[in-house]
XYZ file of C-alpha atoms in Angstrom:
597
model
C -59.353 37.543 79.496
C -61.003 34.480 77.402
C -63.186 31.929 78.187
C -63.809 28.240 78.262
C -67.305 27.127 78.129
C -68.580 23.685 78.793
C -71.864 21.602 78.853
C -72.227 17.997 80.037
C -75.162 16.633 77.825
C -74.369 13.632 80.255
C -71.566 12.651 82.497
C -72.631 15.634 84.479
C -73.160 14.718 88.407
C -73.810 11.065 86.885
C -72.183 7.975 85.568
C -73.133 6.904 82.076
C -74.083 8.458 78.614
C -71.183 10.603 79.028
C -71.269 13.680 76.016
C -69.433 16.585 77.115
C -69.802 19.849 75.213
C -66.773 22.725 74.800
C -65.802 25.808 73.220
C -62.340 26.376 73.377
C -60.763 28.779 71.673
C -63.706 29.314 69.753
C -64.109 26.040 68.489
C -66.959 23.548 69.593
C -66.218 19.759 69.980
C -67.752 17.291 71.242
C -66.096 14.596 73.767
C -67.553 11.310 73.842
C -71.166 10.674 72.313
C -72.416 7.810 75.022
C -75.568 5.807 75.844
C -77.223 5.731 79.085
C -77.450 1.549 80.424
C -79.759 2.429 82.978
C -83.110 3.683 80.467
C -84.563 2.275 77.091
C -86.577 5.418 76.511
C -85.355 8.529 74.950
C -83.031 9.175 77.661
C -80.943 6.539 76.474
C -78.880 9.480 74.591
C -77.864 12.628 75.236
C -80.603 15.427 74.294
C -78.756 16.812 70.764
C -81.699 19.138 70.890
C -79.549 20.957 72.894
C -77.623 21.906 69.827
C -79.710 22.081 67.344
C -82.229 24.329 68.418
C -80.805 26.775 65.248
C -78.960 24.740 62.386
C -77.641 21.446 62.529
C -74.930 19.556 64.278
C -72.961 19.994 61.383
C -72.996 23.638 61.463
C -72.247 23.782 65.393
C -69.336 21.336 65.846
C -66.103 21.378 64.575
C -65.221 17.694 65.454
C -66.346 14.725 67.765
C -63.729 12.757 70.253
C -64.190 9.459 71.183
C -61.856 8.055 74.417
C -62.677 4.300 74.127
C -65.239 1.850 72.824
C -67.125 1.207 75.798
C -70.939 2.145 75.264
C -71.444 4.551 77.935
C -68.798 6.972 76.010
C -69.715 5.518 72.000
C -73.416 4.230 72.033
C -74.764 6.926 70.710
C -72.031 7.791 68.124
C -74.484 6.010 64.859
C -77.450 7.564 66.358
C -75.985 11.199 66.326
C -74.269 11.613 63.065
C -76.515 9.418 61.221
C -80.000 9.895 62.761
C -79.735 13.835 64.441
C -77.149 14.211 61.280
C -73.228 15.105 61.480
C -70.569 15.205 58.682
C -67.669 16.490 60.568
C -64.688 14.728 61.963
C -64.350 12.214 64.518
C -61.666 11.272 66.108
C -60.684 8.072 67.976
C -57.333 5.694 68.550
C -56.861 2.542 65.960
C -57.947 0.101 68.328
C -61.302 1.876 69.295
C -61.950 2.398 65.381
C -61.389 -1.271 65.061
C -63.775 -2.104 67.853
C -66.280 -0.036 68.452
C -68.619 -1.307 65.291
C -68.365 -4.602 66.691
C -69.793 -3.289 70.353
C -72.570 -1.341 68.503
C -73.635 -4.300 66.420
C -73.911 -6.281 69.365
C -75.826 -3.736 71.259
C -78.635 -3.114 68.683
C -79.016 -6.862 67.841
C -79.835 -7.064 71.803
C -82.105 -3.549 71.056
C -83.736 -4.789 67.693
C -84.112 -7.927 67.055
C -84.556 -8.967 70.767
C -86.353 -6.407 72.478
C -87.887 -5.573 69.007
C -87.361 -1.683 69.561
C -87.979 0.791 66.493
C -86.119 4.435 65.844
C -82.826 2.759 66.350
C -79.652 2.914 64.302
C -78.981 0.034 61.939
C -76.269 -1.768 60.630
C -75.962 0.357 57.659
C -75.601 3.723 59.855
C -73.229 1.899 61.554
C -70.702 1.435 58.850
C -71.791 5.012 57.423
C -70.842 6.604 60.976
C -67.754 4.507 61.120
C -66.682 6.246 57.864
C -66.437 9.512 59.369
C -63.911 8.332 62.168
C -60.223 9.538 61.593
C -57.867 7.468 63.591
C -55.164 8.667 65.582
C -51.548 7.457 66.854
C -50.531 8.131 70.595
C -48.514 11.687 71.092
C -49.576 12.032 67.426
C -50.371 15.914 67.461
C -53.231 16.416 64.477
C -54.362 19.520 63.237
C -58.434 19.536 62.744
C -57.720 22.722 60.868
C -55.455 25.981 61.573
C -56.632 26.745 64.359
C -57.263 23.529 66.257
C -55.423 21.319 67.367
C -55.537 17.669 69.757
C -53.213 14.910 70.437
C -53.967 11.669 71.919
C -52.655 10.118 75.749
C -52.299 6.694 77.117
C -55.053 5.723 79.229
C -54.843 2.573 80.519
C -58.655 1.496 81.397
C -59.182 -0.834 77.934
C -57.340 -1.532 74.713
C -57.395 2.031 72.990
C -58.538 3.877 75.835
C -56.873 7.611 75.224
C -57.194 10.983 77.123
C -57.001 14.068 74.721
C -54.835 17.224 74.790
C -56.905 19.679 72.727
C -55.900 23.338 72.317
C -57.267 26.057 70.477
C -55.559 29.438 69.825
C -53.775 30.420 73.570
C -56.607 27.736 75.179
C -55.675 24.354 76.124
C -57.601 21.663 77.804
C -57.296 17.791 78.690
C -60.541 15.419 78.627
C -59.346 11.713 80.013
C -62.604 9.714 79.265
C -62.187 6.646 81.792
C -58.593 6.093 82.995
C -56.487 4.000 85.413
C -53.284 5.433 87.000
C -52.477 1.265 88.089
C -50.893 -0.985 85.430
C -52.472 -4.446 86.195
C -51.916 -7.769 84.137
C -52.920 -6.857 80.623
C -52.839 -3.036 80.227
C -49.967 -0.413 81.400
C -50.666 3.050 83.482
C -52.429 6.301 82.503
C -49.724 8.879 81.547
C -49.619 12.201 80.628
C -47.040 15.163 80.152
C -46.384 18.031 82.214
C -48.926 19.830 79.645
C -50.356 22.430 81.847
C -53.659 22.773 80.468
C -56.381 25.737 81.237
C -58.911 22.904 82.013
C -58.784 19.271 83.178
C -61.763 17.552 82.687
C -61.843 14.253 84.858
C -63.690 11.078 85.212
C -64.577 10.580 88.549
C -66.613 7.503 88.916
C -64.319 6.584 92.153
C -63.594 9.914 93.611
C -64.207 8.797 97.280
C -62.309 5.183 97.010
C -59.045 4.701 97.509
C -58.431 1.049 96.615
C -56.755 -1.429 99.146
C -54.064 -3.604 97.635
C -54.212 -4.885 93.856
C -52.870 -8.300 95.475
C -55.410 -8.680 98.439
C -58.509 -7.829 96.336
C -56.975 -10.792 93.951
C -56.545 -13.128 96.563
C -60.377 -12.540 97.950
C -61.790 -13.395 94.515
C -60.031 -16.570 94.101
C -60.747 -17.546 97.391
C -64.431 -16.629 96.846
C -64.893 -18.768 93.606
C -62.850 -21.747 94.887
C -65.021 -22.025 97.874
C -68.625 -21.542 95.735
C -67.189 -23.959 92.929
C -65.609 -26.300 95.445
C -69.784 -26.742 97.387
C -70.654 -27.809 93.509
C -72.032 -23.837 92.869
C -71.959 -21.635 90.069
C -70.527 -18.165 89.682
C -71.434 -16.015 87.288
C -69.261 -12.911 86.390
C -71.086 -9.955 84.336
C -68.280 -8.385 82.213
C -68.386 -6.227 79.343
C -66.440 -8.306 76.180
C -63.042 -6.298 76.086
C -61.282 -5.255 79.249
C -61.748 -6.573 83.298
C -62.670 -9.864 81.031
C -59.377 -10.642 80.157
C -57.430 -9.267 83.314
C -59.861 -11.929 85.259
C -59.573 -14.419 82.860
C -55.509 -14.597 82.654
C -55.925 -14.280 87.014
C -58.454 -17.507 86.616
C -56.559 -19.308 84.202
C -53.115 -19.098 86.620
C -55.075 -20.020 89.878
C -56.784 -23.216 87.824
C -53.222 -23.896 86.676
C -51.872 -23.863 90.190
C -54.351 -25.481 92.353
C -55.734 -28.334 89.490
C -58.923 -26.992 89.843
C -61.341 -28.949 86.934
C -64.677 -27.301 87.220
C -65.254 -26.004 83.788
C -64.465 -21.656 83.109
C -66.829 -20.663 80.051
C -66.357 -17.172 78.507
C -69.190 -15.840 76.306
C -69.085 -17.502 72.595
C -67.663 -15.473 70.010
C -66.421 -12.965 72.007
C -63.066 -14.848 73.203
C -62.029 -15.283 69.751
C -62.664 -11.517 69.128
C -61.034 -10.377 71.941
C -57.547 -12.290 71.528
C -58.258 -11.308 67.803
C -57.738 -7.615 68.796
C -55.278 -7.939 71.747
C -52.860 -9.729 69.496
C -53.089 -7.019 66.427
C -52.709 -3.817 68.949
C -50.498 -5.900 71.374
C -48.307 -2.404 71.193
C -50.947 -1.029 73.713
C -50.462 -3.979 76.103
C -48.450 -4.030 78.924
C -44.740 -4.722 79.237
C -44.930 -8.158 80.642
C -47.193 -8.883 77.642
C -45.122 -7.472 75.144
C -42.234 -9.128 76.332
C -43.355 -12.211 76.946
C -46.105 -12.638 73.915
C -43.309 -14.871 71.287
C -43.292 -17.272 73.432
C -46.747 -17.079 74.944
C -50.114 -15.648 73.946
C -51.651 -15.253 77.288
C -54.967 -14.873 75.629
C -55.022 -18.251 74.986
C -56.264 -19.839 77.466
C -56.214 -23.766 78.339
C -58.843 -23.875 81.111
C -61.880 -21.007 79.296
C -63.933 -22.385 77.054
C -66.671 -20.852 74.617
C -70.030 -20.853 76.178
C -73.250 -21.935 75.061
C -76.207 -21.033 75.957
C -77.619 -24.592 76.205
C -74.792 -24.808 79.173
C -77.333 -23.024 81.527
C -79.488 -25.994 82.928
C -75.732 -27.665 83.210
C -75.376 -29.936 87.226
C -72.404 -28.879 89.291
C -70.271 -26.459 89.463
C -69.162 -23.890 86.732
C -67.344 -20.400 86.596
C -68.862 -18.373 84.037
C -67.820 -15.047 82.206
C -71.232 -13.190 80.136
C -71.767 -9.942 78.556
C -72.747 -7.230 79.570
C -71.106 -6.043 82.436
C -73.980 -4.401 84.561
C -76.846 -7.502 83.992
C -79.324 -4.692 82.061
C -79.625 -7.354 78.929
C -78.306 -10.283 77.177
C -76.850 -13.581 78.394
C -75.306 -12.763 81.420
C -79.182 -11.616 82.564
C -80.571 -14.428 81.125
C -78.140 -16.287 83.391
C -78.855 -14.700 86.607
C -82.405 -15.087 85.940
C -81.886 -18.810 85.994
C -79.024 -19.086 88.813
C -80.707 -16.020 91.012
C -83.314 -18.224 93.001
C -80.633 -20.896 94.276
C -78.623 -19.725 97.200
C -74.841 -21.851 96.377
C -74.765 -19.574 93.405
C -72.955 -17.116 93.426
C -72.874 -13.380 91.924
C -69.969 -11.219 91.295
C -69.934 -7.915 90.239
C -66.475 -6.590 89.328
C -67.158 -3.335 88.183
C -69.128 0.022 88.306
C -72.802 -0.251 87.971
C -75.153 2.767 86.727
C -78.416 3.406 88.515
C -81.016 1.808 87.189
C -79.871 -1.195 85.961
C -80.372 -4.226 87.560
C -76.697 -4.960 88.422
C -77.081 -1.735 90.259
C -80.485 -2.979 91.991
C -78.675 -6.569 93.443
C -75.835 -4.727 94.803
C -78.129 -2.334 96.471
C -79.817 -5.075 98.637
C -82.615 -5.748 96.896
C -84.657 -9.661 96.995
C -87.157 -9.390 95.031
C -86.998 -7.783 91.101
C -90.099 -8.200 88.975
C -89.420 -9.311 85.396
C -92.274 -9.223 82.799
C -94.872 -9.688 85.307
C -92.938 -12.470 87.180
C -91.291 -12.180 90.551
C -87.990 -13.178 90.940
C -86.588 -14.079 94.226
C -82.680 -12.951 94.628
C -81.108 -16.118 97.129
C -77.676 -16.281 95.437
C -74.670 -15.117 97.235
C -73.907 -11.202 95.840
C -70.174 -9.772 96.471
C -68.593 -6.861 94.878
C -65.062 -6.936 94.060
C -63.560 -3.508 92.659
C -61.928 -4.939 89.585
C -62.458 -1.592 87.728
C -60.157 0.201 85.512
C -61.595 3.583 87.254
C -58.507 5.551 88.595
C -59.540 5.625 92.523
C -59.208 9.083 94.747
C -55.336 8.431 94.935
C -55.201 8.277 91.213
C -57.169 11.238 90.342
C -55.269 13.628 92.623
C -52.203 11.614 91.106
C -52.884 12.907 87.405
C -53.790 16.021 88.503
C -50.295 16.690 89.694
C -48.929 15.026 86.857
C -50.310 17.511 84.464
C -50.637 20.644 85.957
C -53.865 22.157 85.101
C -54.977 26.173 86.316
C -58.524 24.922 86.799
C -60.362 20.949 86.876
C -63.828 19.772 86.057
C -65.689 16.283 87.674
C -67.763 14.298 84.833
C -68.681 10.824 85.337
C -69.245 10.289 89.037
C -72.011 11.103 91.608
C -72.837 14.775 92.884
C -71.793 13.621 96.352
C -68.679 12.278 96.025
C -67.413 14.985 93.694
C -67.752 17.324 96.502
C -65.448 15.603 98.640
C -63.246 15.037 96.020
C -63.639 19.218 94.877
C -62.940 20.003 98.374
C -59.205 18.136 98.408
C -58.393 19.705 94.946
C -59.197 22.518 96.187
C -57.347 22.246 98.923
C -54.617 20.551 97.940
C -53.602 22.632 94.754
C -55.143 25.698 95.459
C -57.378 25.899 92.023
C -60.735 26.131 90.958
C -62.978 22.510 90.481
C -66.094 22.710 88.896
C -68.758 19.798 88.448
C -71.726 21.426 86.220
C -75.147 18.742 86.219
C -76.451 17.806 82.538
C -77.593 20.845 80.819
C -75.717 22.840 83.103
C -72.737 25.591 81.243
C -69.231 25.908 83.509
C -67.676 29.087 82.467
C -63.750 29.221 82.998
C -62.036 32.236 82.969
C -58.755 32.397 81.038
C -55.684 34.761 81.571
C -52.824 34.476 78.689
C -49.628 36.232 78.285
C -48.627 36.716 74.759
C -44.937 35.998 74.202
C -43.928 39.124 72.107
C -40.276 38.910 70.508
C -38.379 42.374 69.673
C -36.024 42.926 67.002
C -32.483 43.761 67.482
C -32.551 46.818 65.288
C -35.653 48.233 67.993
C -33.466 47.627 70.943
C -30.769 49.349 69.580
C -32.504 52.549 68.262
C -33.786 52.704 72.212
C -30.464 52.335 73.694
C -29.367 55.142 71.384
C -32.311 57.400 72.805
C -31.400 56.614 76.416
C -27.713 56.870 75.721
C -27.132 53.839 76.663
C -24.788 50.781 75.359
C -27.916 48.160 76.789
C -31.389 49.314 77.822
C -32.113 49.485 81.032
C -34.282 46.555 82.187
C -35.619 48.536 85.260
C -36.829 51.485 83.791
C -39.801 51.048 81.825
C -40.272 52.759 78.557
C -42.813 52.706 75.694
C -41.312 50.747 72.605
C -42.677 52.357 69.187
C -42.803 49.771 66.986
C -44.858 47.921 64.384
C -46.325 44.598 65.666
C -46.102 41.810 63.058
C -47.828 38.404 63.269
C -45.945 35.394 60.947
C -46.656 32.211 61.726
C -48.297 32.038 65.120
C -45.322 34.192 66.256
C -45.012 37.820 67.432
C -42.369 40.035 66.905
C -42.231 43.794 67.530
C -40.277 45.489 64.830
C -38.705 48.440 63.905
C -41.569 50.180 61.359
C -38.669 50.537 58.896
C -37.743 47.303 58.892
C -41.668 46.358 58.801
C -41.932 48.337 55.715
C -39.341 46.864 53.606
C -40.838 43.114 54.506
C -44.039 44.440 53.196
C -42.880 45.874 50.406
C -44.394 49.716 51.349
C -43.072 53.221 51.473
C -42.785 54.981 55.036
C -44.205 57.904 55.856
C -43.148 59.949 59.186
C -45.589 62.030 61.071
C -44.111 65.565 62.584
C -45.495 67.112 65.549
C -44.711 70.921 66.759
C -45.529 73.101 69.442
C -44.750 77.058 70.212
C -44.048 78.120 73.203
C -43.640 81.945 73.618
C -40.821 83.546 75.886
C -40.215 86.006 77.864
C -36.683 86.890 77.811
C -34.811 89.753 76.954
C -31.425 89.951 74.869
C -30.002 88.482 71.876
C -31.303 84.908 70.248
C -28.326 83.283 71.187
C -28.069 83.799 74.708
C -31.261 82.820 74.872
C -30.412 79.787 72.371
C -27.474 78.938 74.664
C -29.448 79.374 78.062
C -31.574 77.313 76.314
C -29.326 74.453 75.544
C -27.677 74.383 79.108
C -31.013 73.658 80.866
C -32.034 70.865 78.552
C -28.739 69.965 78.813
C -28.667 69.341 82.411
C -32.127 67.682 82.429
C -31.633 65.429 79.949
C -27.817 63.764 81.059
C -28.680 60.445 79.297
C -29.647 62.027 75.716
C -26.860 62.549 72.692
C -27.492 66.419 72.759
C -26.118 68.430 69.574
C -26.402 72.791 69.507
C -26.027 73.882 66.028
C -24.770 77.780 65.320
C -28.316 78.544 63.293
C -29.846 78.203 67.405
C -30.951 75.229 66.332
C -30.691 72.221 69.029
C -31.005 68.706 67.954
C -31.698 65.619 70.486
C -30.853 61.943 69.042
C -31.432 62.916 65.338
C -35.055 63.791 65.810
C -36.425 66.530 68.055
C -35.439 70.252 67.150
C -35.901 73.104 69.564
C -35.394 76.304 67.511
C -35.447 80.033 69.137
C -36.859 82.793 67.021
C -38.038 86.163 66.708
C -36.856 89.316 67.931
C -34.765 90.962 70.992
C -38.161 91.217 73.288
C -40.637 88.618 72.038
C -39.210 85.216 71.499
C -40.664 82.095 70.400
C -39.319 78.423 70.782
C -40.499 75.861 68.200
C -40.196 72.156 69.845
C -40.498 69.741 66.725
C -40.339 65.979 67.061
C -41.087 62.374 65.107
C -44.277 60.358 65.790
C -41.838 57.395 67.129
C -40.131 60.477 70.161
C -43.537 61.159 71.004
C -42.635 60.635 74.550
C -39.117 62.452 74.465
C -41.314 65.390 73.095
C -44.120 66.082 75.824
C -40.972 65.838 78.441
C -39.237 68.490 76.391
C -42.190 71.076 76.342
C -42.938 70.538 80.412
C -39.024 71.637 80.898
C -39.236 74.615 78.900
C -42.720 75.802 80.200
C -40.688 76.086 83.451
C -38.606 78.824 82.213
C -35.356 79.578 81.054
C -34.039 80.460 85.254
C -32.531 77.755 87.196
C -32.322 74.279 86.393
């Protein structure tokens, strides 16, 4: 029995900063190296103290996985093999290498230059980090080194997203990251083969949801914005750059299209231009209708979304407008809610998850009044959340599960409460362990493997010749002498001759002998022939051969001689190393006697 050990540094009973530790196989990786959105204090990344409480990270890990480029799962990526120091691999998809630098720069201009923070990565780490990063095709298997081995999964969610097949030795485990198991507009499904891993580490930011209709939740948010734009309000939309943007955008642009709507749609500047930069050169990870349809029509390119600019804000009448970030803890789209928050025919929606503590998380809670440098702001707009996330929902969690067949799961990335009802229906439903360790917390799994052991021809043969039969019984069970070789991550149980001669060595056989002394009177060979008749009769299945000398021979290998005189007799039982078995069965029927049978 092995084991699988695993540490959330974060992800563990909580959304964000999600850093997962395991040793599998006896190898120690590291999945995802996030940021926490919710603090700007040294909790902001995961406590690498953890791990290098003797030696360095270096020393301790064998590589680093990234899923996708959002921060919560790459933000501290610059700070950990740059700052806490890491030279090893890491591993990511072509899109998320192409990406992710542009995410971090944009997060530590907000952290430097802005909030005027020190002990922060720079842009020089950044590119130093991104050095490090080996990129990876989908169902690309890659070997870290002999031992180790991962391949990367579709995983819907963003462009890039991947879950990770990693095995080690006879241990195997998946780690998703953030997943969807719905195609939508822009991006296709999660999927995964029948893999049967030892451990299946999921996200489970919406294990107690299951979604109503793609369609209906579509048609609420256009109706919503038509009616705030259409009283002369604005809306503002908190997004993160790459992701829900464009699947909202493309469902905007169509609606505006439809209806002849003119209130203006502004998008974040810079960003659009980014975004269709990187959607058109990975359009491979698109979805079909995308693929098919992107010759004759970029549907990033959109007639009614404009660039915004900042100047825009203090703007009369109505306006739609897409910022960054997603979860209003910095940057324009909370320097736009400070400014639209106080008039109630705004309007604010939230399409997506939001981590405790920021202030995202605060408005959809209920709260009126936040304080901001001293200042009181009073929250009058409209707030509605609309589940535009590209979370895989109860339905969709319990849907991969079945899809690859794990012997044990693991919740990361959701809230202690809802990952026990979620536990509870694995449980339940599949009949296999779930475990959902807190930060700093180790899971043990237990691992059971058989070892598929091959058996030479030449073996089988030299049984069936012992047993006297044509085919070896596959009923009876017998002990197989042989010599176990290893080639190759194969196993193959040989005849030791056979073994020899590959390795180039001389045999040597090993005789054993025992004495048994007899009472019986008369002449050697009637005692030689009694002799034979008994083991004879016990032994039907054995070639048996009686030589004149009193000698008797069984398969080539075990003698039974009779010696000494008319009154004192002694049988000699002599047999190979290999017919060690054949041998102790011999001596019990002798020790019997020479009466009966």
């Amino acid at each position: 029995m092995t084991e699988i050990k695993v540490t959330p540094l974060g992800a563990g009973q909580d959304v964000g900063r999600s850093c997962i530790l395991v040793t599998v196989g006896g190898k120690n990786i590291m999945l995802d190296c996030g940021m926490h959105m919710g603090f700007n204090d040294e909790r902001r990344f995961p406590d690498f103290t953890y791990i290098t409480r003797e030696g360095t990270l270096t020393e301790h890990l064998d590589c680093v996985i990234i899923t996708h480029f959002h921060l919560d799962h790459c933000g501290a990526l610059p700070y950990m093999s740059e700052m806490v120091g890491f030279d090893g691999p890491i591993y990511m998809t072509h899109p998320t290498k192409a990406i992710c630098p542009i995410l971090l720069e944009d997060y530590r201009k907000i952290t430097v230059e802005r909030r005027g923070e020190t002990n922060f990565f720079t842009s020089e780490m950044i590119k130093s980090c991104m050095k490090k990063v080996i990129a990876v095709n989908l169902h690309q298997t890659v070997h870290v080194d002999l031992d180790l081995e991962i391949k990367a999964y579709y995983a819907g969610h963003v462009l890039g997203a991947a879950m990770f097949y990693i095995k080690s030795g006879q241990q195997s485990l998946v780690y998703t990251g953030d997943y969807n198991m719905t195609p939508d507009r822009h991006l296709g499904a999660a999927w995964i083969d029948k893999c049967r891993p030892d451990l299946l580490i999921t996200e489970s930011t919406y294990a107690t949801t299951i979604r109503d209709s793609k369609r209906c939740r579509e048609r609420d948010f256009l109706k919503k914005v038509h009616s705030c734009v259409e009283k002369g309000g604005k809306v503002l939309i908190p997004v993160f750059a790459l992701g829900r943007a464009q699947e909202l955008c493309i469902l905007l642009e169509t609606y505006w299209d439809r209806m002849n709507l003119k209130a203006p749609i502004y998008f974040s500047l810079g960003l659009t231009e980014k975004a269709n930069h990187y959607y058109k050169l990975f359009i491979t990870w698109t979805s079909q209708k995308i693929k098919k349809t992107f010759v004759q029509r970029n549907m990033f390119e959109f007639k009614h979304i404009k660039p915004f600019d900042r100047a825009f804000i203090d703007n009369p009448g109505a306006m739609v407008v897409f910022a960054t970030p997603g979860m209003l803890h910095a940057g324009l789209s909370l320097q736009i809610f400070r400014k639209w928050a106080s008039n109630e025919n705004n309007m604010l929606i939230m399409p997506g998850y939001c981590v405790a503590g920021t202030v995202g998380h605060k408005v959809l809670s209920g709260v009126k009044r936040l304080e901001f440098e001293k200042q009181v702001l009073e929250v009058k707009l409209q707030v509605r959340y609309m589940s535009f996330s590209a979370h895989a929902d109860a339905k969709g969690i319990m849907q991969l599960v079945s899809q690859c067949e794990p012997r044990n799961v693991m919740l990361v990335h959701g809230e202690a409460a809802k990952m026990d009802f979620l536990k509870q229906k694995i449980q339940q439903e599949f009949g296999i362990d779930c475990f959902k360790p807190a930060n700093g917390e180790t899971a043990v799994i237990r691992t059971i493997h058989n070892v598929p052991l091959d058996i030479s021809v030449n073996l089988l043969k030299r049984e069936a010749s012992l047993s006297g039969l044509s085919v070896p019984d596959p009923k009876r069970l017998r002990i197989l002498n042989g010599a176990l070789v290893i080639k190759a991550n194969k196993s193959q149980l040989v005849d030791p001759a056979q073994a020899m001669r590959e390795l180039g060595l001389k045999q040597h056989q090993l005789r054993f002998t025992s004495t048994i002394s007899l009472d019986d009177d008369g002449p050697i060979s009637d005692s030689a022939d009694k002799l034979y008749q008994k083991i004879k009769n016990k032994l039907k299945d054995y070639p048996i051969h009686y030589s004149s000398d009193g000698s008797i021979t069984i398969a080539d290998t075990v003698l039974v001689k009779v010696s000494g005189d008319e009154e004192t007799k002694d049988i000699a039982v002599s047999w190979l190393h290999q017919d060690e078995e054949l041998g102790s069965y011999l001596l019990k029927i002798l020790e019997s006697g020479l009466e009966g049978t």
